[in-house]
PDB file of C-alpha atoms in Angstrom:
ATOM      1  CA  MET X   1     -41.548 -19.180 -50.772  1.00 90.00           C
ATOM      2  CA  PHE X   2     -43.586 -22.350 -50.340  1.00 96.00           C
ATOM      3  CA  ALA X   3     -46.285 -22.144 -47.698  1.00 98.00           C
ATOM      4  CA  VAL X   4     -49.825 -23.131 -46.757  1.00 98.00           C
ATOM      5  CA  THR X   5     -52.339 -20.638 -45.325  1.00 98.00           C
ATOM      6  CA  ILE X   6     -55.424 -22.139 -43.706  1.00 98.00           C
ATOM      7  CA  LEU X   7     -58.702 -20.389 -44.571  1.00 98.00           C
ATOM      8  CA  GLY X   8     -61.059 -23.059 -43.238  1.00 98.00           C
ATOM      9  CA  ASN X   9     -60.501 -26.054 -40.960  1.00 98.00           C
ATOM     10  CA  ASN X  10     -64.010 -27.303 -40.172  1.00 97.00           C
ATOM     11  CA  SER X  11     -66.113 -30.056 -41.690  1.00 96.00           C
ATOM     12  CA  ALA X  12     -69.619 -29.830 -43.170  1.00 92.00           C
ATOM     13  CA  ILE X  13     -71.367 -27.499 -40.706  1.00 91.00           C
ATOM     14  CA  PRO X  14     -69.645 -24.123 -40.158  1.00 89.00           C
ATOM     15  CA  THR X  15     -69.329 -22.745 -36.635  1.00 92.00           C
ATOM     16  CA  LEU X  16     -69.038 -19.117 -35.565  1.00 90.00           C
ATOM     17  CA  ASP X  17     -65.250 -19.346 -35.454  1.00 93.00           C
ATOM     18  CA  ARG X  18     -64.449 -22.191 -37.877  1.00 97.00           C
ATOM     19  CA  HIS X  19     -65.120 -22.347 -41.599  1.00 97.00           C
ATOM     20  CA  PRO X  20     -65.398 -25.200 -44.114  1.00 97.00           C
ATOM     21  CA  THR X  21     -62.275 -26.404 -45.864  1.00 98.00           C
ATOM     22  CA  ALA X  22     -60.132 -24.037 -47.913  1.00 98.00           C
ATOM     23  CA  GLN X  23     -56.374 -23.505 -48.162  1.00 98.00           C
ATOM     24  CA  ILE X  24     -54.126 -21.106 -50.049  1.00 98.00           C
ATOM     25  CA  ILE X  25     -50.798 -22.518 -51.232  1.00 98.00           C
ATOM     26  CA  THR X  26     -48.122 -19.898 -51.943  1.00 97.00           C
ATOM     27  CA  CYS X  27     -45.612 -21.005 -54.573  1.00 95.00           C
ATOM     28  CA  ASP X  28     -43.247 -18.079 -55.024  1.00 92.00           C
ATOM     29  CA  ASP X  29     -45.165 -15.527 -57.101  1.00 91.00           C
ATOM     30  CA  GLN X  30     -48.387 -17.468 -57.640  1.00 94.00           C
ATOM     31  CA  LEU X  31     -51.180 -18.793 -55.456  1.00 98.00           C
ATOM     32  CA  LEU X  32     -53.128 -22.042 -55.560  1.00 98.00           C
ATOM     33  CA  LEU X  33     -56.476 -22.550 -53.845  1.00 98.00           C
ATOM     34  CA  VAL X  34     -57.235 -26.038 -52.564  1.00 98.00           C
ATOM     35  CA  ASP X  35     -60.956 -26.509 -51.910  1.00 98.00           C
ATOM     36  CA  CYS X  36     -63.368 -23.625 -51.517  1.00 98.00           C
ATOM     37  CA  GLY X  37     -65.973 -24.037 -48.802  1.00 98.00           C
ATOM     38  CA  GLU X  38     -68.559 -21.410 -47.884  1.00 96.00           C
ATOM     39  CA  GLY X  39     -67.046 -18.087 -46.863  1.00 96.00           C
ATOM     40  CA  THR X  40     -63.735 -18.626 -48.618  1.00 98.00           C
ATOM     41  CA  GLN X  41     -63.751 -15.251 -50.355  1.00 97.00           C
ATOM     42  CA  LEU X  42     -64.435 -13.526 -47.027  1.00 97.00           C
ATOM     43  CA  GLN X  43     -61.501 -15.368 -45.474  1.00 98.00           C
ATOM     44  CA  ILE X  44     -59.343 -14.321 -48.431  1.00 98.00           C
ATOM     45  CA  ALA X  45     -60.282 -10.706 -47.742  1.00 97.00           C
ATOM     46  CA  LYS X  46     -59.836 -11.070 -43.973  1.00 97.00           C
ATOM     47  CA  TYR X  47     -56.318 -12.443 -44.276  1.00 97.00           C
ATOM     48  CA  ARG X  48     -55.344 -10.056 -47.099  1.00 96.00           C
ATOM     49  CA  ILE X  49     -54.651 -12.735 -49.675  1.00 97.00           C
ATOM     50  CA  LYS X  50     -53.753 -11.189 -53.040  1.00 95.00           C
ATOM     51  CA  ARG X  51     -56.517 -12.456 -55.325  1.00 95.00           C
ATOM     52  CA  ASN X  52     -54.709 -11.332 -58.463  1.00 94.00           C
ATOM     53  CA  LYS X  53     -51.987 -13.917 -57.837  1.00 96.00           C
ATOM     54  CA  LEU X  54     -54.451 -16.826 -57.819  1.00 98.00           C
ATOM     55  CA  ARG X  55     -53.622 -19.076 -60.791  1.00 97.00           C
ATOM     56  CA  TYR X  56     -55.098 -22.501 -60.102  1.00 98.00           C
ATOM     57  CA  ILE X  57     -57.969 -23.935 -58.063  1.00 98.00           C
ATOM     58  CA  PHE X  58     -58.132 -27.595 -56.998  1.00 98.00           C
ATOM     59  CA  ILE X  59     -61.413 -29.078 -55.768  1.00 98.00           C
ATOM     60  CA  SER X  60     -61.031 -32.440 -54.061  1.00 98.00           C
ATOM     61  CA  HIS X  61     -64.650 -33.595 -54.347  1.00 98.00           C
ATOM     62  CA  LEU X  62     -68.215 -32.395 -54.702  1.00 98.00           C
ATOM     63  CA  HIS X  63     -69.441 -32.382 -51.135  1.00 98.00           C
ATOM     64  CA  GLY X  64     -70.668 -28.852 -50.492  1.00 97.00           C
ATOM     65  CA  ASP X  65     -68.267 -27.961 -47.702  1.00 97.00           C
ATOM     66  CA  HIS X  66     -65.460 -28.226 -50.252  1.00 98.00           C
ATOM     67  CA  TYR X  67     -66.875 -26.116 -53.087  1.00 98.00           C
ATOM     68  CA  PHE X  68     -70.007 -24.127 -52.116  1.00 98.00           C
ATOM     69  CA  GLY X  69     -67.899 -20.949 -51.898  1.00 98.00           C
ATOM     70  CA  LEU X  70     -66.597 -21.255 -55.445  1.00 98.00           C
ATOM     71  CA  ILE X  71     -69.254 -19.477 -57.518  1.00 98.00           C
ATOM     72  CA  GLY X  72     -69.129 -16.417 -55.268  1.00 97.00           C
ATOM     73  CA  LEU X  73     -65.355 -16.222 -55.520  1.00 98.00           C
ATOM     74  CA  LEU X  74     -65.396 -16.607 -59.313  1.00 98.00           C
ATOM     75  CA  ASN X  75     -67.966 -13.837 -59.653  1.00 97.00           C
ATOM     76  CA  THR X  76     -66.060 -11.511 -57.330  1.00 97.00           C
ATOM     77  CA  LEU X  77     -62.844 -11.983 -59.300  1.00 98.00           C
ATOM     78  CA  SER X  78     -64.693 -10.868 -62.429  1.00 97.00           C
ATOM     79  CA  LEU X  79     -66.297  -7.872 -60.704  1.00 97.00           C
ATOM     80  CA  MET X  80     -62.862  -6.791 -59.499  1.00 96.00           C
ATOM     81  CA  GLY X  81     -61.564  -6.690 -63.074  1.00 96.00           C
ATOM     82  CA  ARG X  82     -59.644  -9.904 -63.388  1.00 97.00           C
ATOM     83  CA  THR X  83     -58.533 -10.654 -66.953  1.00 97.00           C
ATOM     84  CA  GLU X  84     -55.927 -13.355 -66.331  1.00 97.00           C
ATOM     85  CA  PRO X  85     -57.036 -16.925 -67.142  1.00 97.00           C
ATOM     86  CA  LEU X  86     -57.948 -19.215 -64.262  1.00 98.00           C
ATOM     87  CA  SER X  87     -57.888 -23.027 -64.275  1.00 98.00           C
ATOM     88  CA  ILE X  88     -59.963 -25.320 -62.064  1.00 98.00           C
ATOM     89  CA  TYR X  89     -58.988 -28.964 -61.512  1.00 98.00           C
ATOM     90  CA  ALA X  90     -61.980 -30.902 -60.233  1.00 98.00           C
ATOM     91  CA  PRO X  91     -64.343 -33.816 -60.766  1.00 98.00           C
ATOM     92  CA  PRO X  92     -65.904 -33.346 -64.220  1.00 98.00           C
ATOM     93  CA  GLU X  93     -69.439 -32.641 -62.966  1.00 98.00           C
ATOM     94  CA  LEU X  94     -68.324 -29.328 -61.476  1.00 98.00           C
ATOM     95  CA  GLU X  95     -68.094 -27.609 -64.851  1.00 98.00           C
ATOM     96  CA  ALA X  96     -71.812 -28.103 -65.535  1.00 98.00           C
ATOM     97  CA  ILE X  97     -72.698 -26.952 -62.010  1.00 98.00           C
ATOM     98  CA  ILE X  98     -70.735 -23.704 -62.368  1.00 98.00           C
ATOM     99  CA  GLN X  99     -71.986 -23.092 -65.899  1.00 97.00           C
ATOM    100  CA  LEU X 100     -75.603 -23.508 -64.765  1.00 98.00           C
ATOM    101  CA  GLN X 101     -75.080 -20.960 -62.000  1.00 97.00           C
ATOM    102  CA  LEU X 102     -73.535 -18.498 -64.441  1.00 97.00           C
ATOM    103  CA  ASP X 103     -76.260 -19.040 -67.035  1.00 97.00           C
ATOM    104  CA  CYS X 104     -79.139 -18.661 -64.568  1.00 97.00           C
ATOM    105  CA  SER X 105     -77.763 -15.344 -63.335  1.00 96.00           C
ATOM    106  CA  GLY X 106     -76.800 -14.075 -66.780  1.00 96.00           C
ATOM    107  CA  THR X 107     -73.215 -13.721 -65.624  1.00 96.00           C
ATOM    108  CA  LEU X 108     -70.399 -13.395 -68.141  1.00 96.00           C
ATOM    109  CA  LEU X 109     -66.980 -13.673 -66.539  1.00 97.00           C
ATOM    110  CA  GLN X 110     -64.415 -11.164 -67.732  1.00 97.00           C
ATOM    111  CA  TYR X 111     -61.632 -13.743 -67.773  1.00 98.00           C
ATOM    112  CA  GLU X 112     -61.105 -17.171 -69.313  1.00 98.00           C
ATOM    113  CA  LEU X 113     -62.182 -19.984 -66.980  1.00 98.00           C
ATOM    114  CA  SER X 114     -61.036 -23.474 -67.914  1.00 97.00           C
ATOM    115  CA  PHE X 115     -61.833 -26.816 -66.296  1.00 98.00           C
ATOM    116  CA  VAL X 116     -59.504 -29.793 -66.123  1.00 98.00           C
ATOM    117  CA  PRO X 117     -61.551 -32.905 -65.254  1.00 98.00           C
ATOM    118  CA  LEU X 118     -60.243 -35.377 -62.680  1.00 98.00           C
ATOM    119  CA  GLN X 119     -61.696 -38.751 -63.575  1.00 97.00           C
ATOM    120  CA  ALA X 120     -62.646 -41.068 -60.707  1.00 97.00           C
ATOM    121  CA  GLY X 121     -59.765 -43.255 -59.570  1.00 96.00           C
ATOM    122  CA  TYR X 122     -57.106 -41.378 -61.548  1.00 97.00           C
ATOM    123  CA  SER X 123     -53.653 -40.771 -60.105  1.00 97.00           C
ATOM    124  CA  GLY X 124     -50.715 -38.962 -61.655  1.00 98.00           C
ATOM    125  CA  VAL X 125     -49.343 -35.572 -62.652  1.00 98.00           C
ATOM    126  CA  ILE X 126     -52.001 -33.025 -63.574  1.00 98.00           C
ATOM    127  CA  LEU X 127     -49.965 -29.801 -63.694  1.00 97.00           C
ATOM    128  CA  GLU X 128     -46.378 -28.766 -64.391  1.00 94.00           C
ATOM    129  CA  ASP X 129     -45.675 -25.049 -64.319  1.00 89.00           C
ATOM    130  CA  LYS X 130     -42.252 -23.423 -63.896  1.00 81.00           C
ATOM    131  CA  GLU X 131     -40.886 -25.102 -60.757  1.00 88.00           C
ATOM    132  CA  LEU X 132     -44.279 -26.444 -59.688  1.00 94.00           C
ATOM    133  CA  THR X 133     -45.617 -29.985 -60.116  1.00 96.00           C
ATOM    134  CA  VAL X 134     -49.051 -31.086 -58.902  1.00 98.00           C
ATOM    135  CA  SER X 135     -50.255 -34.687 -58.829  1.00 98.00           C
ATOM    136  CA  CYS X 136     -53.596 -36.065 -57.712  1.00 98.00           C
ATOM    137  CA  PHE X 137     -54.500 -39.398 -56.138  1.00 98.00           C
ATOM    138  CA  PRO X 138     -57.802 -40.988 -55.063  1.00 98.00           C
ATOM    139  CA  THR X 139     -58.812 -41.111 -51.419  1.00 98.00           C
ATOM    140  CA  GLN X 140     -61.361 -43.442 -49.818  1.00 97.00           C
ATOM    141  CA  HIS X 141     -64.487 -41.363 -49.434  1.00 98.00           C
ATOM    142  CA  ARG X 142     -68.218 -41.776 -50.045  1.00 96.00           C
ATOM    143  CA  ILE X 143     -67.963 -40.199 -53.498  1.00 98.00           C
ATOM    144  CA  SER X 144     -65.049 -39.737 -55.884  1.00 98.00           C
ATOM    145  CA  CYS X 145     -62.452 -37.733 -53.981  1.00 98.00           C
ATOM    146  CA  PHE X 146     -58.834 -36.698 -54.525  1.00 98.00           C
ATOM    147  CA  GLY X 147     -55.795 -35.711 -52.566  1.00 98.00           C
ATOM    148  CA  PHE X 148     -53.107 -33.481 -54.054  1.00 98.00           C
ATOM    149  CA  SER X 149     -49.325 -33.666 -53.914  1.00 98.00           C
ATOM    150  CA  ILE X 150     -47.706 -30.294 -54.600  1.00 98.00           C
ATOM    151  CA  SER X 151     -43.966 -30.142 -55.237  1.00 97.00           C
ATOM    152  CA  MET X 152     -41.644 -27.206 -55.755  1.00 94.00           C
ATOM    153  CA  GLN X 153     -38.276 -27.993 -57.308  1.00 86.00           C
ATOM    154  CA  LYS X 154     -35.772 -25.376 -58.381  1.00 78.00           C
ATOM    155  CA  LYS X 155     -34.717 -26.506 -61.830  1.00 78.00           C
ATOM    156  CA  LYS X 156     -31.759 -24.156 -62.276  1.00 85.00           C
ATOM    157  CA  ARG X 157     -28.367 -25.320 -61.070  1.00 90.00           C
ATOM    158  CA  LYS X 158     -26.506 -23.284 -58.475  1.00 91.00           C
ATOM    159  CA  LEU X 159     -23.599 -21.308 -59.925  1.00 93.00           C
ATOM    160  CA  ILE X 160     -20.187 -21.329 -58.208  1.00 94.00           C
ATOM    161  CA  PRO X 161     -19.047 -17.798 -59.194  1.00 94.00           C
ATOM    162  CA  GLU X 162     -15.378 -18.181 -58.246  1.00 94.00           C
ATOM    163  CA  GLN X 163     -15.124 -21.361 -60.333  1.00 92.00           C
ATOM    164  CA  ALA X 164     -16.774 -19.709 -63.320  1.00 93.00           C
ATOM    165  CA  LYS X 165     -14.340 -16.803 -63.078  1.00 93.00           C
ATOM    166  CA  ALA X 166     -11.380 -19.163 -62.752  1.00 92.00           C
ATOM    167  CA  TYR X 167     -12.362 -20.763 -66.070  1.00 92.00           C
ATOM    168  CA  GLU X 168     -12.822 -17.278 -67.579  1.00 91.00           C
ATOM    169  CA  ILE X 169     -16.475 -17.834 -68.407  1.00 94.00           C
ATOM    170  CA  PRO X 170     -18.189 -14.532 -69.266  1.00 93.00           C
ATOM    171  CA  ALA X 171     -20.990 -13.432 -66.941  1.00 94.00           C
ATOM    172  CA  ALA X 172     -23.368 -13.286 -69.909  1.00 93.00           C
ATOM    173  CA  TYR X 173     -23.154 -17.101 -70.100  1.00 95.00           C
ATOM    174  CA  TYR X 174     -24.026 -17.712 -66.443  1.00 94.00           C
ATOM    175  CA  GLY X 175     -27.705 -18.172 -67.215  1.00 92.00           C
ATOM    176  CA  LYS X 176     -26.947 -21.068 -69.585  1.00 93.00           C
ATOM    177  CA  LEU X 177     -24.690 -22.646 -66.969  1.00 92.00           C
ATOM    178  CA  GLN X 178     -27.602 -22.592 -64.527  1.00 90.00           C
ATOM    179  CA  GLU X 179     -29.681 -24.372 -67.156  1.00 90.00           C
ATOM    180  CA  GLY X 180     -27.080 -27.165 -67.331  1.00 92.00           C
ATOM    181  CA  ALA X 181     -25.040 -26.213 -70.410  1.00 95.00           C
ATOM    182  CA  ASP X 182     -21.303 -26.829 -70.724  1.00 96.00           C
ATOM    183  CA  TYR X 183     -19.035 -23.962 -71.878  1.00 95.00           C
ATOM    184  CA  ILE X 184     -16.731 -24.154 -74.907  1.00 94.00           C
ATOM    185  CA  ARG X 185     -13.668 -21.937 -74.565  1.00 90.00           C
ATOM    186  CA  LYS X 186     -11.990 -20.131 -77.449  1.00 88.00           C
ATOM    187  CA  ASP X 187      -9.304 -22.812 -77.685  1.00 90.00           C
ATOM    188  CA  GLY X 188     -12.033 -25.463 -78.144  1.00 90.00           C
ATOM    189  CA  SER X 189     -11.678 -27.027 -74.714  1.00 93.00           C
ATOM    190  CA  ILE X 190     -14.865 -27.809 -72.810  1.00 95.00           C
ATOM    191  CA  VAL X 191     -15.622 -26.638 -69.303  1.00 95.00           C
ATOM    192  CA  LYS X 192     -17.993 -29.231 -67.885  1.00 95.00           C
ATOM    193  CA  ASN X 193     -21.066 -27.831 -66.240  1.00 95.00           C
ATOM    194  CA  ASP X 194     -20.559 -29.692 -62.983  1.00 93.00           C
ATOM    195  CA  TRP X 195     -17.133 -28.044 -62.618  1.00 94.00           C
ATOM    196  CA  VAL X 196     -18.743 -24.651 -62.115  1.00 94.00           C
ATOM    197  CA  THR X 197     -22.216 -25.414 -60.750  1.00 94.00           C
ATOM    198  CA  LEU X 198     -23.934 -27.464 -58.078  1.00 92.00           C
ATOM    199  CA  PRO X 199     -27.176 -29.436 -58.429  1.00 88.00           C
ATOM    200  CA  PRO X 200     -30.398 -27.556 -57.622  1.00 84.00           C
ATOM    201  CA  ALA X 201     -31.461 -27.532 -54.006  1.00 80.00           C
ATOM    202  CA  LYS X 202     -33.661 -30.469 -53.058  1.00 85.00           C
ATOM    203  CA  GLY X 203     -37.318 -29.766 -53.739  1.00 91.00           C
ATOM    204  CA  LYS X 204     -40.029 -29.717 -51.101  1.00 96.00           C
ATOM    205  CA  ARG X 205     -43.435 -31.371 -51.137  1.00 98.00           C
ATOM    206  CA  TYR X 206     -46.808 -30.687 -49.551  1.00 98.00           C
ATOM    207  CA  VAL X 207     -49.440 -33.420 -49.560  1.00 98.00           C
ATOM    208  CA  TYR X 208     -53.105 -32.608 -49.010  1.00 98.00           C
ATOM    209  CA  CYS X 209     -55.249 -35.595 -48.039  1.00 96.00           C
ATOM    210  CA  ALA X 210     -58.879 -34.665 -48.494  1.00 95.00           C
ATOM    211  CA  ASP X 211     -61.790 -36.498 -46.869  1.00 98.00           C
ATOM    212  CA  THR X 212     -60.907 -40.148 -46.462  1.00 98.00           C
ATOM    213  CA  GLN X 213     -61.214 -43.248 -44.380  1.00 97.00           C
ATOM    214  CA  TYR X 214     -58.047 -44.564 -42.775  1.00 98.00           C
ATOM    215  CA  ASP X 215     -56.154 -45.955 -45.752  1.00 97.00           C
ATOM    216  CA  THR X 216     -52.601 -47.300 -45.734  1.00 98.00           C
ATOM    217  CA  GLY X 217     -52.805 -47.187 -49.524  1.00 97.00           C
ATOM    218  CA  LEU X 218     -52.017 -43.467 -49.192  1.00 98.00           C
ATOM    219  CA  LEU X 219     -48.557 -44.151 -47.786  1.00 98.00           C
ATOM    220  CA  PRO X 220     -46.704 -44.036 -51.143  1.00 97.00           C
ATOM    221  CA  TRP X 221     -48.055 -40.520 -51.667  1.00 98.00           C
ATOM    222  CA  LEU X 222     -47.164 -39.391 -48.141  1.00 98.00           C
ATOM    223  CA  LYS X 223     -43.702 -40.943 -48.045  1.00 97.00           C
ATOM    224  CA  ASP X 224     -41.018 -38.473 -46.886  1.00 97.00           C
ATOM    225  CA  ALA X 225     -43.283 -35.455 -47.484  1.00 98.00           C
ATOM    226  CA  ASP X 226     -42.146 -32.206 -45.898  1.00 98.00           C
ATOM    227  CA  LEU X 227     -45.683 -31.333 -44.804  1.00 98.00           C
ATOM    228  CA  VAL X 228     -48.849 -33.449 -44.791  1.00 98.00           C
ATOM    229  CA  TYR X 229     -52.404 -32.291 -44.187  1.00 98.00           C
ATOM    230  CA  HIS X 230     -54.743 -35.103 -43.153  1.00 98.00           C
ATOM    231  CA  GLU X 231     -58.310 -34.853 -41.983  1.00 98.00           C
ATOM    232  CA  THR X 232     -59.154 -35.754 -38.402  1.00 98.00           C
ATOM    233  CA  THR X 233     -62.899 -35.301 -38.311  1.00 98.00           C
ATOM    234  CA  TYR X 234     -63.209 -37.236 -35.047  1.00 98.00           C
ATOM    235  CA  LEU X 235     -61.316 -38.072 -31.900  1.00 98.00           C
ATOM    236  CA  HIS X 236     -60.299 -41.703 -31.739  1.00 97.00           C
ATOM    237  CA  ASP X 237     -63.141 -42.885 -29.488  1.00 98.00           C
ATOM    238  CA  LEU X 238     -65.405 -42.411 -32.527  1.00 98.00           C
ATOM    239  CA  GLU X 239     -63.317 -44.637 -34.788  1.00 98.00           C
ATOM    240  CA  THR X 240     -66.371 -46.691 -35.794  1.00 98.00           C
ATOM    241  CA  ARG X 241     -68.390 -43.600 -36.707  1.00 98.00           C
ATOM    242  CA  ALA X 242     -65.432 -42.279 -38.683  1.00 98.00           C
ATOM    243  CA  ALA X 243     -65.281 -45.458 -40.744  1.00 97.00           C
ATOM    244  CA  GLU X 244     -69.040 -45.458 -41.333  1.00 97.00           C
ATOM    245  CA  ARG X 245     -68.885 -41.876 -42.606  1.00 97.00           C
ATOM    246  CA  TYR X 246     -65.675 -42.335 -44.607  1.00 98.00           C
ATOM    247  CA  HIS X 247     -63.597 -40.105 -42.353  1.00 98.00           C
ATOM    248  CA  SER X 248     -60.535 -40.501 -40.122  1.00 98.00           C
ATOM    249  CA  THR X 249     -59.523 -40.005 -36.512  1.00 98.00           C
ATOM    250  CA  THR X 250     -56.592 -38.396 -34.768  1.00 98.00           C
ATOM    251  CA  VAL X 251     -54.647 -41.581 -34.122  1.00 98.00           C
ATOM    252  CA  GLN X 252     -55.215 -42.827 -37.664  1.00 98.00           C
ATOM    253  CA  ALA X 253     -53.841 -39.644 -39.256  1.00 98.00           C
ATOM    254  CA  ALA X 254     -50.849 -39.567 -36.923  1.00 98.00           C
ATOM    255  CA  SER X 255     -50.115 -43.239 -37.583  1.00 98.00           C
ATOM    256  CA  LEU X 256     -50.011 -42.649 -41.339  1.00 98.00           C
ATOM    257  CA  ALA X 257     -47.690 -39.656 -40.968  1.00 98.00           C
ATOM    258  CA  ALA X 258     -45.349 -41.663 -38.769  1.00 98.00           C
ATOM    259  CA  ALA X 259     -45.346 -44.689 -41.089  1.00 98.00           C
ATOM    260  CA  ALA X 260     -44.672 -42.459 -44.093  1.00 98.00           C
ATOM    261  CA  GLY X 261     -41.705 -40.702 -42.519  1.00 98.00           C
ATOM    262  CA  ALA X 262     -43.325 -37.289 -43.020  1.00 98.00           C
ATOM    263  CA  LYS X 263     -41.587 -34.319 -41.442  1.00 98.00           C
ATOM    264  CA  LYS X 264     -44.689 -32.508 -40.201  1.00 98.00           C
ATOM    265  CA  LEU X 265     -48.442 -33.122 -39.952  1.00 98.00           C
ATOM    266  CA  LEU X 266     -51.335 -30.659 -40.015  1.00 98.00           C
ATOM    267  CA  ILE X 267     -54.749 -31.887 -38.899  1.00 98.00           C
ATOM    268  CA  GLY X 268     -58.144 -30.396 -39.727  1.00 98.00           C
ATOM    269  CA  HIS X 269     -61.697 -30.931 -41.028  1.00 98.00           C
ATOM    270  CA  PHE X 270     -62.948 -31.026 -37.458  1.00 98.00           C
ATOM    271  CA  SER X 271     -66.516 -32.031 -36.722  1.00 98.00           C
ATOM    272  CA  SER X 272     -68.603 -29.100 -35.463  1.00 96.00           C
ATOM    273  CA  LYS X 273     -69.521 -31.245 -32.431  1.00 96.00           C
ATOM    274  CA  TYR X 274     -66.162 -30.242 -30.938  1.00 97.00           C
ATOM    275  CA  THR X 275     -65.619 -26.793 -29.460  1.00 95.00           C
ATOM    276  CA  ASP X 276     -62.230 -27.504 -27.857  1.00 97.00           C
ATOM    277  CA  LEU X 277     -59.576 -28.715 -30.300  1.00 97.00           C
ATOM    278  CA  GLN X 278     -56.819 -29.305 -27.751  1.00 98.00           C
ATOM    279  CA  PRO X 279     -57.765 -32.993 -27.324  1.00 98.00           C
ATOM    280  CA  PHE X 280     -56.925 -33.499 -31.015  1.00 98.00           C
ATOM    281  CA  LEU X 281     -53.302 -32.636 -30.282  1.00 98.00           C
ATOM    282  CA  GLU X 282     -53.325 -34.678 -27.085  1.00 98.00           C
ATOM    283  CA  GLU X 283     -54.216 -37.753 -29.156  1.00 98.00           C
ATOM    284  CA  THR X 284     -51.991 -37.149 -32.196  1.00 98.00           C
ATOM    285  CA  ARG X 285     -48.714 -35.979 -30.675  1.00 98.00           C
ATOM    286  CA  PRO X 286     -47.969 -39.167 -28.686  1.00 98.00           C
ATOM    287  CA  VAL X 287     -48.145 -41.023 -32.020  1.00 98.00           C
ATOM    288  CA  PHE X 288     -46.516 -38.351 -34.199  1.00 98.00           C
ATOM    289  CA  ALA X 289     -44.876 -35.557 -32.237  1.00 98.00           C
ATOM    290  CA  SER X 290     -44.555 -33.033 -35.063  1.00 98.00           C
ATOM    291  CA  THR X 291     -48.284 -32.390 -35.364  1.00 98.00           C
ATOM    292  CA  ASP X 292     -50.097 -29.054 -35.382  1.00 98.00           C
ATOM    293  CA  ILE X 293     -53.720 -28.039 -35.687  1.00 98.00           C
ATOM    294  CA  ALA X 294     -54.403 -26.320 -39.000  1.00 98.00           C
ATOM    295  CA  GLU X 295     -55.424 -22.997 -37.461  1.00 98.00           C
ATOM    296  CA  GLU X 296     -57.348 -20.540 -39.597  1.00 98.00           C
ATOM    297  CA  GLY X 297     -55.324 -17.511 -40.597  1.00 97.00           C
ATOM    298  CA  VAL X 298     -51.997 -19.203 -39.843  1.00 98.00           C
ATOM    299  CA  THR X 299     -49.368 -19.779 -42.534  1.00 98.00           C
ATOM    300  CA  TYR X 300     -47.249 -22.934 -42.351  1.00 98.00           C
ATOM    301  CA  TYR X 301     -43.992 -23.131 -44.300  1.00 97.00           C
ATOM    302  CA  VAL X 302     -43.311 -26.316 -46.193  1.00 96.00           C
TER     303      VAL X 302
END
């Protein structure tokens, strides 16, 4: 199970039916939260997201529409009895902001909260957990801002049961075969692992591009991704305004997805000046056909 559930798809100013940026990433039995705009915890409740499975939070940058919902969520998790540790990956200033809010309210969280600082301009792996790998990369925004590349790769090899039985390998050893071990028979002969197993299935990758100007420098991170989320704050007639405000347009996002050979594109972070989002698809799909609007409450499989 590798999927993205949209909790918020709007930009800085919320509307009555669109919320600031927040996404839940389901990676088998654990959840990741990417950005946490105002109202995120209400959206989590509305869409029946299992809070107890939340393991990691990633904050792309410190503009309010991407983290103003965080302190409320953290407090609620504590009030609901959470004891499992929680890690937040974010620009380093966020730790002091959250700590100040906790201190001023005399709040003591009932679980361990740890911060992993993302230093401006850094790119590379920031998390490896089970079959999950998360990398960050800088985007071109007005302040330090990051995108995230999230990969799921099954590390165990696929067993060929009939082959294992033909070589008289006991079932108790199947787990080691899946981990890549050869098998030594009683007569000392070796059964090579690739005689009885197949390589793991190809992994899948979701790339989240946070607020950014049009930037072809992102292409190496988007290349061949199974699913890409890219902001489209404006329709393309406002290309100049987008550049001035360090944002992107429909055509720009679609062009990057096409150039990168991505399989599918989600667009979001819509300016509140727009009430009808259909024109966003009308501009993106001629450039990159496999485009969808990141609709709140909808889950997209990677």
